[in-house]
Amino acid sequence: MYSRREFLKYTALSGASLLLSSPLNAFHNRSAISTEFSIEDLMGKSKLNLYGKGFNLREEAANSLSAMLKEASKSGFNPYVVSSYRSYNHQKRIWNNKYTRFTKDGLSPQATIEKIIKYSTIPGTSRHHWGTDFDIIGSAKNIPSNPLHEKHFNQGGQYHAFKLWLNENSIQFGFKEVYTNNPDRKGFKYEPWHFSYATTACKMLSQYIEKEVIGELYKADIMGAENFTQEFLSRYLKENILDINPELIP
C-alpha cells in the first residue's frame, strides 16, 4: 500500500498532464477560477441548495432541464427524471449494498469492486454528487423494471425515439451525454440516459483534479476501501472519471 502523500504526488502529475493536453484547456484557464468548490462539494458531502420539480439540481442546471422538459413535451414526449442529485451517503448505501451482495455470492473483494464499478461509482466520485447530472427516460408511464438499460434506448426500444430527440436537442439546453457509445472508451459502460450540465460540470471536474480529491478515498468509510491501491485508484481516475465524452473534459 502506498502512502497518501505518494499517491497524491503521482495523481497530481498525471492529472495535470491530462488537463494540459486537453484542447479545451484555454477555456479551463479562463473560467474554472470563477467559482470555487470545496472538497465536500465535489464529494457530495456538503448541503446544496437544490432546485427542480421532480428532480434536484443546482439552480442553473435545474432551470435548463425544466426548459428542456417543456420543449420535449411539445414534441409529444413525457420525460421522467429517474435520478438527479445524489449525496455521498446515498451513494455509500448503494455501494455497500452491492459490496455485501457480491461478496456473499463468493466474489473476492477485488472482483467485487471491479464488478461494482462497471456501472456504479465509488462514493465521493459520482458526478451525481455535483448537482449537474441526471438520468432521464422517455416517459413516466409504463416504466419497465429496469428502465436504465441500453436496450430501451436502442432501435426498437420504448425510449429510442426520445433518445433521438435528446441527441438532437439536449445541447441547446447545455446538456451533454457523459458515457458515450464509443467502443474505445474505457471505464463506465455506455449510459444513453445520463446527461450533464456541461458549463458547471466542467468546472467541477477541473477542480476535482486540481484538489486531488481522488486521494480522499484512502480514508473512505465504505466497505472494501482497504483494497484501494495506488494502481487501482490511478486507473479508476483515468478510466472511470476522465474517460468520458471529450466535450466534458475541461
PDB file of C-alpha atoms in Angstrom:
ATOM      1  CA  MET A   1       0.000   0.000   0.000  1.00  0.00           C
ATOM      2  CA  TYR A   2       1.324   3.414  -0.918  1.00  0.00           C
ATOM      3  CA  SER A   3       1.139   6.393   1.383  1.00  0.00           C
ATOM      4  CA  ARG A   4      -1.492   9.040   0.648  1.00  0.00           C
ATOM      5  CA  ARG A   5       1.274  11.595   0.047  1.00  0.00           C
ATOM      6  CA  GLU A   6       2.959   9.361  -2.539  1.00  0.00           C
ATOM      7  CA  PHE A   7      -0.358   8.743  -4.265  1.00  0.00           C
ATOM      8  CA  LEU A   8      -1.280  12.430  -4.392  1.00  0.00           C
ATOM      9  CA  LYS A   9       2.093  13.292  -5.886  1.00  0.00           C
ATOM     10  CA  TYR A  10       1.568  10.666  -8.584  1.00  0.00           C
ATOM     11  CA  THR A  11      -2.009  11.641  -9.421  1.00  0.00           C
ATOM     12  CA  ALA A  12      -1.199  15.348  -9.383  1.00  0.00           C
ATOM     13  CA  LEU A  13       1.359  14.798 -12.126  1.00  0.00           C
ATOM     14  CA  SER A  14      -0.869  12.515 -14.207  1.00  0.00           C
ATOM     15  CA  GLY A  15      -3.922  14.722 -13.742  1.00  0.00           C
ATOM     16  CA  ALA A  16      -2.001  17.833 -14.706  1.00  0.00           C
ATOM     17  CA  SER A  17      -0.715  16.225 -17.892  1.00  0.00           C
ATOM     18  CA  LEU A  18      -4.245  15.206 -18.883  1.00  0.00           C
ATOM     19  CA  LEU A  19      -5.570  18.711 -18.342  1.00  0.00           C
ATOM     20  CA  LEU A  20      -2.697  20.366 -20.166  1.00  0.00           C
ATOM     21  CA  SER A  21      -3.235  18.118 -23.183  1.00  0.00           C
ATOM     22  CA  SER A  22      -6.931  18.966 -23.373  1.00  0.00           C
ATOM     23  CA  PRO A  23      -7.993  21.076 -26.371  1.00  0.00           C
ATOM     24  CA  LEU A  24     -10.316  22.962 -24.024  1.00  0.00           C
ATOM     25  CA  ASN A  25      -7.528  23.952 -21.654  1.00  0.00           C
ATOM     26  CA  ALA A  26      -7.879  27.611 -22.654  1.00  0.00           C
ATOM     27  CA  PHE A  27     -11.489  27.514 -21.511  1.00  0.00           C
ATOM     28  CA  HIS A  28     -10.379  25.888 -18.264  1.00  0.00           C
ATOM     29  CA  ASN A  29      -7.855  28.660 -17.596  1.00  0.00           C
ATOM     30  CA  ARG A  30     -10.402  31.424 -18.184  1.00  0.00           C
ATOM     31  CA  SER A  31     -13.442  30.109 -16.393  1.00  0.00           C
ATOM     32  CA  ALA A  32     -12.646  27.461 -13.792  1.00  0.00           C
ATOM     33  CA  ILE A  33     -11.470  30.026 -11.274  1.00  0.00           C
ATOM     34  CA  SER A  34     -14.778  31.907 -11.341  1.00  0.00           C
ATOM     35  CA  THR A  35     -16.427  29.525  -8.865  1.00  0.00           C
ATOM     36  CA  GLU A  36     -14.645  27.765  -6.048  1.00  0.00           C
ATOM     37  CA  PHE A  37     -15.938  24.362  -4.997  1.00  0.00           C
ATOM     38  CA  SER A  38     -14.900  22.734  -1.739  1.00  0.00           C
ATOM     39  CA  ILE A  39     -13.781  19.133  -1.429  1.00  0.00           C
ATOM     40  CA  GLU A  40     -17.066  18.499   0.381  1.00  0.00           C
ATOM     41  CA  ASP A  41     -18.971  19.963  -2.605  1.00  0.00           C
ATOM     42  CA  LEU A  42     -17.084  17.733  -5.011  1.00  0.00           C
ATOM     43  CA  MET A  43     -17.653  14.611  -2.906  1.00  0.00           C
ATOM     44  CA  GLY A  44     -21.356  15.126  -2.229  1.00  0.00           C
ATOM     45  CA  LYS A  45     -20.815  15.836   1.458  1.00  0.00           C
ATOM     46  CA  SER A  46     -21.974  19.456   1.597  1.00  0.00           C
ATOM     47  CA  LYS A  47     -25.536  20.727   1.826  1.00  0.00           C
ATOM     48  CA  LEU A  48     -26.567  22.194  -1.521  1.00  0.00           C
ATOM     49  CA  ASN A  49     -29.412  24.489  -2.466  1.00  0.00           C
ATOM     50  CA  LEU A  50     -31.260  22.274  -4.920  1.00  0.00           C
ATOM     51  CA  TYR A  51     -33.999  23.167  -7.374  1.00  0.00           C
ATOM     52  CA  GLY A  52     -36.442  21.461  -9.701  1.00  0.00           C
ATOM     53  CA  LYS A  53     -39.857  19.852  -9.858  1.00  0.00           C
ATOM     54  CA  GLY A  54     -39.439  16.084  -9.799  1.00  0.00           C
ATOM     55  CA  PHE A  55     -35.653  16.344  -9.655  1.00  0.00           C
ATOM     56  CA  ASN A  56     -32.894  18.067  -7.659  1.00  0.00           C
ATOM     57  CA  LEU A  57     -30.122  20.049  -9.350  1.00  0.00           C
ATOM     58  CA  ARG A  58     -28.157  23.271  -8.957  1.00  0.00           C
ATOM     59  CA  GLU A  59     -30.197  26.280  -9.983  1.00  0.00           C
ATOM     60  CA  GLU A  60     -28.784  26.871 -13.477  1.00  0.00           C
ATOM     61  CA  ALA A  61     -28.921  23.180 -14.351  1.00  0.00           C
ATOM     62  CA  ALA A  62     -32.454  22.896 -12.947  1.00  0.00           C
ATOM     63  CA  ASN A  63     -33.688  25.862 -14.979  1.00  0.00           C
ATOM     64  CA  SER A  64     -32.189  24.427 -18.157  1.00  0.00           C
ATOM     65  CA  LEU A  65     -33.630  20.980 -17.510  1.00  0.00           C
ATOM     66  CA  SER A  66     -37.080  22.441 -16.838  1.00  0.00           C
ATOM     67  CA  ALA A  67     -36.895  24.259 -20.172  1.00  0.00           C
ATOM     68  CA  MET A  68     -35.778  21.094 -21.962  1.00  0.00           C
ATOM     69  CA  LEU A  69     -38.591  19.035 -20.443  1.00  0.00           C
ATOM     70  CA  LYS A  70     -41.096  21.659 -21.561  1.00  0.00           C
ATOM     71  CA  GLU A  71     -39.715  21.566 -25.088  1.00  0.00           C
ATOM     72  CA  ALA A  72     -39.773  17.755 -25.120  1.00  0.00           C
ATOM     73  CA  SER A  73     -43.435  17.783 -24.135  1.00  0.00           C
ATOM     74  CA  LYS A  74     -44.174  19.925 -27.197  1.00  0.00           C
ATOM     75  CA  SER A  75     -42.711  17.103 -29.279  1.00  0.00           C
ATOM     76  CA  GLY A  76     -45.055  14.578 -27.723  1.00  0.00           C
ATOM     77  CA  PHE A  77     -42.825  13.157 -25.017  1.00  0.00           C
ATOM     78  CA  ASN A  78     -43.484  12.905 -21.298  1.00  0.00           C
ATOM     79  CA  PRO A  79     -39.927  12.532 -19.948  1.00  0.00           C
ATOM     80  CA  TYR A  80     -39.213  11.289 -16.453  1.00  0.00           C
ATOM     81  CA  VAL A  81     -36.052  12.034 -14.457  1.00  0.00           C
ATOM     82  CA  VAL A  82     -35.096   8.797 -12.727  1.00  0.00           C
ATOM     83  CA  SER A  83     -32.175  10.214 -10.754  1.00  0.00           C
ATOM     84  CA  SER A  84     -30.504  13.584 -10.244  1.00  0.00           C
ATOM     85  CA  TYR A  85     -28.521  14.840  -7.230  1.00  0.00           C
ATOM     86  CA  ARG A  86     -27.186  12.042  -5.080  1.00  0.00           C
ATOM     87  CA  SER A  87     -25.387  12.639  -1.787  1.00  0.00           C
ATOM     88  CA  TYR A  88     -22.278  10.843  -0.582  1.00  0.00           C
ATOM     89  CA  ASN A  89     -24.341   8.897   1.947  1.00  0.00           C
ATOM     90  CA  HIS A  90     -26.833   7.852  -0.730  1.00  0.00           C
ATOM     91  CA  GLN A  91     -24.018   6.566  -2.940  1.00  0.00           C
ATOM     92  CA  LYS A  92     -22.452   4.890   0.093  1.00  0.00           C
ATOM     93  CA  ARG A  93     -25.641   2.886   0.667  1.00  0.00           C
ATOM     94  CA  ILE A  94     -25.680   1.788  -2.983  1.00  0.00           C
ATOM     95  CA  TRP A  95     -22.013   0.795  -2.801  1.00  0.00           C
ATOM     96  CA  ASN A  96     -22.231  -1.076   0.497  1.00  0.00           C
ATOM     97  CA  ASN A  97     -25.360  -2.968  -0.563  1.00  0.00           C
ATOM     98  CA  LYS A  98     -23.697  -4.157  -3.761  1.00  0.00           C
ATOM     99  CA  TYR A  99     -20.454  -4.973  -1.962  1.00  0.00           C
ATOM    100  CA  THR A 100     -22.315  -7.094   0.586  1.00  0.00           C
ATOM    101  CA  ARG A 101     -24.359  -8.893  -2.074  1.00  0.00           C
ATOM    102  CA  PHE A 102     -21.454  -9.686  -4.384  1.00  0.00           C
ATOM    103  CA  THR A 103     -19.112 -10.881  -1.644  1.00  0.00           C
ATOM    104  CA  LYS A 104     -21.887 -13.110  -0.278  1.00  0.00           C
ATOM    105  CA  ASP A 105     -22.114 -14.579  -3.782  1.00  0.00           C
ATOM    106  CA  GLY A 106     -18.491 -15.644  -3.394  1.00  0.00           C
ATOM    107  CA  LEU A 107     -16.578 -12.922  -5.221  1.00  0.00           C
ATOM    108  CA  SER A 108     -13.272 -11.751  -3.791  1.00  0.00           C
ATOM    109  CA  PRO A 109     -13.056  -8.139  -2.559  1.00  0.00           C
ATOM    110  CA  GLN A 110     -11.090  -7.135  -5.658  1.00  0.00           C
ATOM    111  CA  ALA A 111     -13.504  -8.872  -8.045  1.00  0.00           C
ATOM    112  CA  THR A 112     -16.431  -7.312  -6.203  1.00  0.00           C
ATOM    113  CA  ILE A 113     -15.015  -3.811  -6.623  1.00  0.00           C
ATOM    114  CA  GLU A 114     -14.355  -4.374 -10.325  1.00  0.00           C
ATOM    115  CA  LYS A 115     -17.925  -5.601 -10.819  1.00  0.00           C
ATOM    116  CA  ILE A 116     -19.445  -2.646  -8.984  1.00  0.00           C
ATOM    117  CA  ILE A 117     -17.555  -0.028 -10.971  1.00  0.00           C
ATOM    118  CA  LYS A 118     -18.881  -1.255 -14.293  1.00  0.00           C
ATOM    119  CA  TYR A 119     -21.938   0.916 -13.628  1.00  0.00           C
ATOM    120  CA  SER A 120     -21.694   2.359 -10.098  1.00  0.00           C
ATOM    121  CA  THR A 121     -19.221   4.906  -8.818  1.00  0.00           C
ATOM    122  CA  ILE A 122     -17.185   4.820  -5.653  1.00  0.00           C
ATOM    123  CA  PRO A 123     -18.837   7.163  -3.117  1.00  0.00           C
ATOM    124  CA  GLY A 124     -17.162  10.543  -3.346  1.00  0.00           C
ATOM    125  CA  THR A 125     -16.515  10.212  -7.088  1.00  0.00           C
ATOM    126  CA  SER A 126     -20.021  10.280  -8.572  1.00  0.00           C
ATOM    127  CA  ARG A 127     -20.923  13.090 -10.954  1.00  0.00           C
ATOM    128  CA  HIS A 128     -24.384  12.928  -9.382  1.00  0.00           C
ATOM    129  CA  HIS A 129     -22.797  14.488  -6.272  1.00  0.00           C
ATOM    130  CA  TRP A 130     -22.372  17.746  -8.175  1.00  0.00           C
ATOM    131  CA  GLY A 131     -25.999  18.658  -8.816  1.00  0.00           C
ATOM    132  CA  THR A 132     -25.270  18.868 -12.541  1.00  0.00           C
ATOM    133  CA  ASP A 133     -26.092  15.354 -13.744  1.00  0.00           C
ATOM    134  CA  PHE A 134     -29.261  13.349 -14.161  1.00  0.00           C
ATOM    135  CA  ASP A 135     -30.627  10.109 -15.599  1.00  0.00           C
ATOM    136  CA  ILE A 136     -33.673  10.501 -17.821  1.00  0.00           C
ATOM    137  CA  ILE A 137     -36.109   8.235 -19.662  1.00  0.00           C
ATOM    138  CA  GLY A 138     -38.722   8.964 -22.297  1.00  0.00           C
ATOM    139  CA  SER A 139     -41.927   8.513 -20.342  1.00  0.00           C
ATOM    140  CA  ALA A 140     -43.321   8.440 -16.823  1.00  0.00           C
ATOM    141  CA  LYS A 141     -45.812   5.761 -17.892  1.00  0.00           C
ATOM    142  CA  ASN A 142     -45.277   2.011 -18.271  1.00  0.00           C
ATOM    143  CA  ILE A 143     -41.806   2.193 -16.750  1.00  0.00           C
ATOM    144  CA  PRO A 144     -40.051  -1.192 -17.033  1.00  0.00           C
ATOM    145  CA  SER A 145     -38.470  -2.830 -14.005  1.00  0.00           C
ATOM    146  CA  ASN A 146     -35.021  -1.899 -15.303  1.00  0.00           C
ATOM    147  CA  PRO A 147     -35.531   1.434 -17.099  1.00  0.00           C
ATOM    148  CA  LEU A 148     -31.823   2.309 -17.158  1.00  0.00           C
ATOM    149  CA  HIS A 149     -30.859  -0.398 -19.604  1.00  0.00           C
ATOM    150  CA  GLU A 150     -29.320   0.233 -23.004  1.00  0.00           C
ATOM    151  CA  LYS A 151     -31.862  -1.955 -24.820  1.00  0.00           C
ATOM    152  CA  HIS A 152     -34.673   0.505 -24.074  1.00  0.00           C
ATOM    153  CA  PHE A 153     -32.786   3.291 -25.885  1.00  0.00           C
ATOM    154  CA  ASN A 154     -31.685   1.261 -28.900  1.00  0.00           C
ATOM    155  CA  GLN A 155     -33.708   0.925 -32.090  1.00  0.00           C
ATOM    156  CA  GLY A 156     -36.949  -0.854 -31.274  1.00  0.00           C
ATOM    157  CA  GLY A 157     -36.770   0.127 -27.613  1.00  0.00           C
ATOM    158  CA  GLN A 158     -39.506   2.163 -25.955  1.00  0.00           C
ATOM    159  CA  TYR A 159     -37.217   5.163 -25.383  1.00  0.00           C
ATOM    160  CA  HIS A 160     -35.479   5.098 -28.770  1.00  0.00           C
ATOM    161  CA  ALA A 161     -37.466   7.996 -30.242  1.00  0.00           C
ATOM    162  CA  PHE A 162     -36.826  10.092 -27.159  1.00  0.00           C
ATOM    163  CA  LYS A 163     -33.118   9.263 -27.319  1.00  0.00           C
ATOM    164  CA  LEU A 164     -33.005  10.541 -30.893  1.00  0.00           C
ATOM    165  CA  TRP A 165     -34.710  13.721 -29.703  1.00  0.00           C
ATOM    166  CA  LEU A 166     -32.120  14.118 -26.931  1.00  0.00           C
ATOM    167  CA  ASN A 167     -29.275  13.626 -29.380  1.00  0.00           C
ATOM    168  CA  GLU A 168     -30.662  16.457 -31.484  1.00  0.00           C
ATOM    169  CA  ASN A 169     -31.817  18.892 -28.810  1.00  0.00           C
ATOM    170  CA  SER A 170     -30.053  18.436 -25.451  1.00  0.00           C
ATOM    171  CA  ILE A 171     -27.048  20.558 -26.427  1.00  0.00           C
ATOM    172  CA  GLN A 172     -29.346  23.560 -26.976  1.00  0.00           C
ATOM    173  CA  PHE A 173     -30.032  23.500 -23.239  1.00  0.00           C
ATOM    174  CA  GLY A 174     -26.408  22.968 -22.214  1.00  0.00           C
ATOM    175  CA  PHE A 175     -26.547  19.207 -21.633  1.00  0.00           C
ATOM    176  CA  LYS A 176     -24.188  16.554 -22.958  1.00  0.00           C
ATOM    177  CA  GLU A 177     -24.167  12.785 -22.711  1.00  0.00           C
ATOM    178  CA  VAL A 178     -21.448  11.624 -20.307  1.00  0.00           C
ATOM    179  CA  TYR A 179     -20.708   7.960 -21.001  1.00  0.00           C
ATOM    180  CA  THR A 180     -20.865   7.762 -24.776  1.00  0.00           C
ATOM    181  CA  ASN A 181     -21.233   4.718 -27.014  1.00  0.00           C
ATOM    182  CA  ASN A 182     -17.568   4.649 -28.003  1.00  0.00           C
ATOM    183  CA  PRO A 183     -16.032   1.143 -28.195  1.00  0.00           C
ATOM    184  CA  ASP A 184     -12.586   2.597 -27.483  1.00  0.00           C
ATOM    185  CA  ARG A 185     -13.748   4.259 -24.275  1.00  0.00           C
ATOM    186  CA  LYS A 186     -12.906   2.530 -21.001  1.00  0.00           C
ATOM    187  CA  GLY A 187     -14.417   2.981 -17.557  1.00  0.00           C
ATOM    188  CA  PHE A 188     -18.173   3.000 -17.105  1.00  0.00           C
ATOM    189  CA  LYS A 189     -20.372   1.309 -19.666  1.00  0.00           C
ATOM    190  CA  TYR A 190     -22.459   3.240 -22.182  1.00  0.00           C
ATOM    191  CA  GLU A 191     -25.262   5.176 -20.444  1.00  0.00           C
ATOM    192  CA  PRO A 192     -27.616   6.735 -23.019  1.00  0.00           C
ATOM    193  CA  TRP A 193     -29.748   8.100 -20.168  1.00  0.00           C
ATOM    194  CA  HIS A 194     -27.044  10.087 -18.326  1.00  0.00           C
ATOM    195  CA  PHE A 195     -26.622  13.785 -19.174  1.00  0.00           C
ATOM    196  CA  SER A 196     -24.623  16.582 -17.586  1.00  0.00           C
ATOM    197  CA  TYR A 197     -24.929  20.365 -17.449  1.00  0.00           C
ATOM    198  CA  ALA A 198     -21.605  20.997 -19.141  1.00  0.00           C
ATOM    199  CA  THR A 199     -20.793  24.559 -18.047  1.00  0.00           C
ATOM    200  CA  THR A 200     -20.773  23.796 -14.329  1.00  0.00           C
ATOM    201  CA  ALA A 201     -19.696  20.157 -14.541  1.00  0.00           C
ATOM    202  CA  CYS A 202     -16.523  21.018 -16.478  1.00  0.00           C
ATOM    203  CA  LYS A 203     -15.512  23.484 -13.781  1.00  0.00           C
ATOM    204  CA  MET A 204     -16.181  20.918 -11.064  1.00  0.00           C
ATOM    205  CA  LEU A 205     -14.193  18.202 -12.819  1.00  0.00           C
ATOM    206  CA  SER A 206     -11.292  20.616 -13.247  1.00  0.00           C
ATOM    207  CA  GLN A 207     -11.262  21.377  -9.535  1.00  0.00           C
ATOM    208  CA  TYR A 208     -11.722  17.695  -8.691  1.00  0.00           C
ATOM    209  CA  ILE A 209      -8.367  17.074 -10.371  1.00  0.00           C
ATOM    210  CA  GLU A 210      -6.673  20.204  -9.026  1.00  0.00           C
ATOM    211  CA  LYS A 211      -7.704  19.469  -5.437  1.00  0.00           C
ATOM    212  CA  GLU A 212      -6.614  15.817  -5.783  1.00  0.00           C
ATOM    213  CA  VAL A 213      -9.946  14.646  -4.391  1.00  0.00           C
ATOM    214  CA  ILE A 214      -9.305  11.065  -5.530  1.00  0.00           C
ATOM    215  CA  GLY A 215      -6.770  10.790  -2.693  1.00  0.00           C
ATOM    216  CA  GLU A 216      -9.580  11.177  -0.165  1.00  0.00           C
ATOM    217  CA  LEU A 217     -10.612   7.605  -0.962  1.00  0.00           C
ATOM    218  CA  TYR A 218      -7.720   6.342   1.133  1.00  0.00           C
ATOM    219  CA  LYS A 219      -9.777   7.249   4.202  1.00  0.00           C
ATOM    220  CA  ALA A 220     -13.216   6.446   2.767  1.00  0.00           C
ATOM    221  CA  ASP A 221     -15.696   4.949   5.233  1.00  0.00           C
ATOM    222  CA  ILE A 222     -17.049   2.385   2.773  1.00  0.00           C
ATOM    223  CA  MET A 223     -16.834  -1.374   2.506  1.00  0.00           C
ATOM    224  CA  GLY A 224     -13.744  -2.642   0.684  1.00  0.00           C
ATOM    225  CA  ALA A 225     -11.814   0.644   0.838  1.00  0.00           C
ATOM    226  CA  GLU A 226      -8.835  -1.153   2.377  1.00  0.00           C
ATOM    227  CA  ASN A 227      -8.347  -2.798  -1.030  1.00  0.00           C
ATOM    228  CA  PHE A 228      -7.853   0.516  -2.863  1.00  0.00           C
ATOM    229  CA  THR A 229      -4.244   0.600  -4.057  1.00  0.00           C
ATOM    230  CA  GLN A 230      -2.365   3.358  -5.851  1.00  0.00           C
ATOM    231  CA  GLU A 231      -2.538   1.408  -9.102  1.00  0.00           C
ATOM    232  CA  PHE A 232      -6.283   0.868  -8.767  1.00  0.00           C
ATOM    233  CA  LEU A 233      -7.125   4.481  -7.905  1.00  0.00           C
ATOM    234  CA  SER A 234      -4.880   5.817 -10.667  1.00  0.00           C
ATOM    235  CA  ARG A 235      -6.622   3.569 -13.184  1.00  0.00           C
ATOM    236  CA  TYR A 236     -10.038   4.493 -11.803  1.00  0.00           C
ATOM    237  CA  LEU A 237      -9.217   8.192 -12.174  1.00  0.00           C
ATOM    238  CA  LYS A 238      -8.018   7.761 -15.736  1.00  0.00           C
ATOM    239  CA  GLU A 239     -10.710   5.386 -16.980  1.00  0.00           C
ATOM    240  CA  ASN A 240     -13.834   5.959 -14.889  1.00  0.00           C
ATOM    241  CA  ILE A 241     -13.605   9.666 -14.110  1.00  0.00           C
ATOM    242  CA  LEU A 242     -11.736  11.033 -17.116  1.00  0.00           C
ATOM    243  CA  ASP A 243     -12.541   8.631 -19.977  1.00  0.00           C
ATOM    244  CA  ILE A 244     -15.863  10.280 -20.755  1.00  0.00           C
ATOM    245  CA  ASN A 245     -17.327  12.382 -23.536  1.00  0.00           C
ATOM    246  CA  PRO A 246     -14.313  14.545 -24.526  1.00  0.00           C
ATOM    247  CA  GLU A 247     -16.618  17.563 -24.718  1.00  0.00           C
ATOM    248  CA  LEU A 248     -16.958  17.315 -20.924  1.00  0.00           C
ATOM    249  CA  ILE A 249     -13.215  17.370 -20.263  1.00  0.00           C
ATOM    250  CA  PRO A 250     -12.186  20.890 -19.126  1.00  0.00           C
TER     251      PRO A 250
END
